[in-house]
C-alpha cells in the first residue's frame, strides 16, 4: 500500500489532501517540456534590463573585473600627480646599491606604501600588482623588479625625460588620458545608452528646479550619512535624501542618476551637488593679484617728448642749475662706474650714475645727452669725461692758464621755463602792477616777515593763496586787479612737486629795485 501511495504521489495522481483527483485520469497532464537555453542568467543584472532597481545587496552587484595594465598605470599616474608624490622615495630605501632593482616583496611593499601615503588612498588588488610586477620583472633575474623603469614611466605624467634634447617639444601635463580618467568603478558616460543619458538630464533638471523653487539645501542631509566625509553615500541613503525633501523621481530616473554618479565607494554626492546646485563661477583672488602685479610691473609707455627735452642747451641749463644749487660734483658719481679709467661708460651705467645724483632727468633728456655726448669709438657708450667738463663750466672756465686776463663768470641758475613765460601784453601788465605795488616800500609794509611765516620749510616759495593773504593783510591787494595778480603769480612761478608756487624772495627783490629806481618827485 505504501509503495502504491508513493507511486501515485510521485506521478501527480494525488491532490494536496492525499486523495485521488476527482476525474482521474482525465485531469492529469503528463508532458515533459524541453528546457530552453538561458545564457543571461547569472551574468546580466535585471536592473540593466528593466532600467530600475529597488533592492541593494552585494550579491546582486556585478563582480569586479581586473583592469588592464594601461588603465592601472594611468590610475597610478593620476594618484601621483593629484597628491604630488615622488615614486623614488618609496623604493630607494630598498636599493642601497642604486642598482635600480628590488625584490618582488620589496616592490609589493613599496606599492602599498605609495597607495596609503596620503589622504586619498589608492587600493590595488593582488592581480593588478602581479600584472605590474610581470611587466617590470628583471629579464636576468626573475626574483627582482626594475623599479627605476617603473618610476620613469610613472613620472611621465609630470614631464618627459631628457627634455633638454628636444627643447621645442610641447609637453602637456598631465596628459589628457590621465586627466579624463573616470573614477574607479564608474562608467564612461559617453558609452552609456542615449535613453539613460536623457533620463539623467531630466532628473537633474527636476531636482535643480525643485531645490531652487523651495530653497532646499541637500548637502546637510547627505553630510549626515557621510560619516567618513569622503563625499560618498550608499544608494539607499541617496534615495532617502531625495525622497525626504519631497523630490519625486521615478525608479528609472533614480537608476539613471546612479549610473552616472556611482563608483566603487558609492554615490558621489559631491559631484551630484555641483551639477544640481551650481554656484557662480568666481576666479581665485590669486589670479587677480597676478594680473594686477603684471600691470604694475609692466614697462610704462614712453611719454611724448617735449620740445625743451630735445634742446641740449635747455637740458644743460637744467643740469647746471641743479649742480650749482646743491653743490654736486658729478665726477665723484661717474668715476665709480669706470673701473678701467677709459673715460667712457655704457648708457645703462651713465643713467645709474645720473640717477644717483638726483638730477631728475626724463627719458627724452637722456636720449638727447646720448646723442650729443655719445662715444665715437664705442657703440652704446657715453663719453662722460666730456660731459663732466661741460657741466663743470658752471663753476669755472677751462684753460685759464692760456688766457690769464679773462675774468671767469659763474653760472647763475634761473627758474625760467615754459610755465612762467610771459608774452608782450602780459609783461606790460606785470610791469604796471609792480609799479603800483612798489609805491609802498618794504620798510613800511614788511611783507617779508609775513611771507616767511607761511614758508615753514624756508624753501623760498609760497602758494598763491598765501601770497594773496599777505597782500590782503597789508592792504596792497586793493591796488591791483585779480588778473594782474594772476600774471604776477605766473611771472614769479616756481614748480614744486605737483603744484605751482610763487618765489616770494624774487618778488620782494623786484619791488625793492623798482622802489629804489623810481623817480622821486617831492612836489
Short mmCIF file of C-alpha atoms in Angstrom, two decimals, residues 144 243 257 388 469 497:
data_model
loop_
_atom_site.label_atom_id
_atom_site.label_comp_id
_atom_site.label_asym_id
_atom_site.label_seq_id
_atom_site.Cartn_x
_atom_site.Cartn_y
_atom_site.Cartn_z
CA UNK A 144 63.70 41.10 -8.93
CA UNK A 243 12.57 61.46 -1.19
CA UNK A 257 21.38 59.11 -11.67
CA UNK A 388 81.60 116.41 -16.97
CA UNK A 469 46.52 136.60 2.07
CA UNK A 497 56.17 118.96 -6.70
#
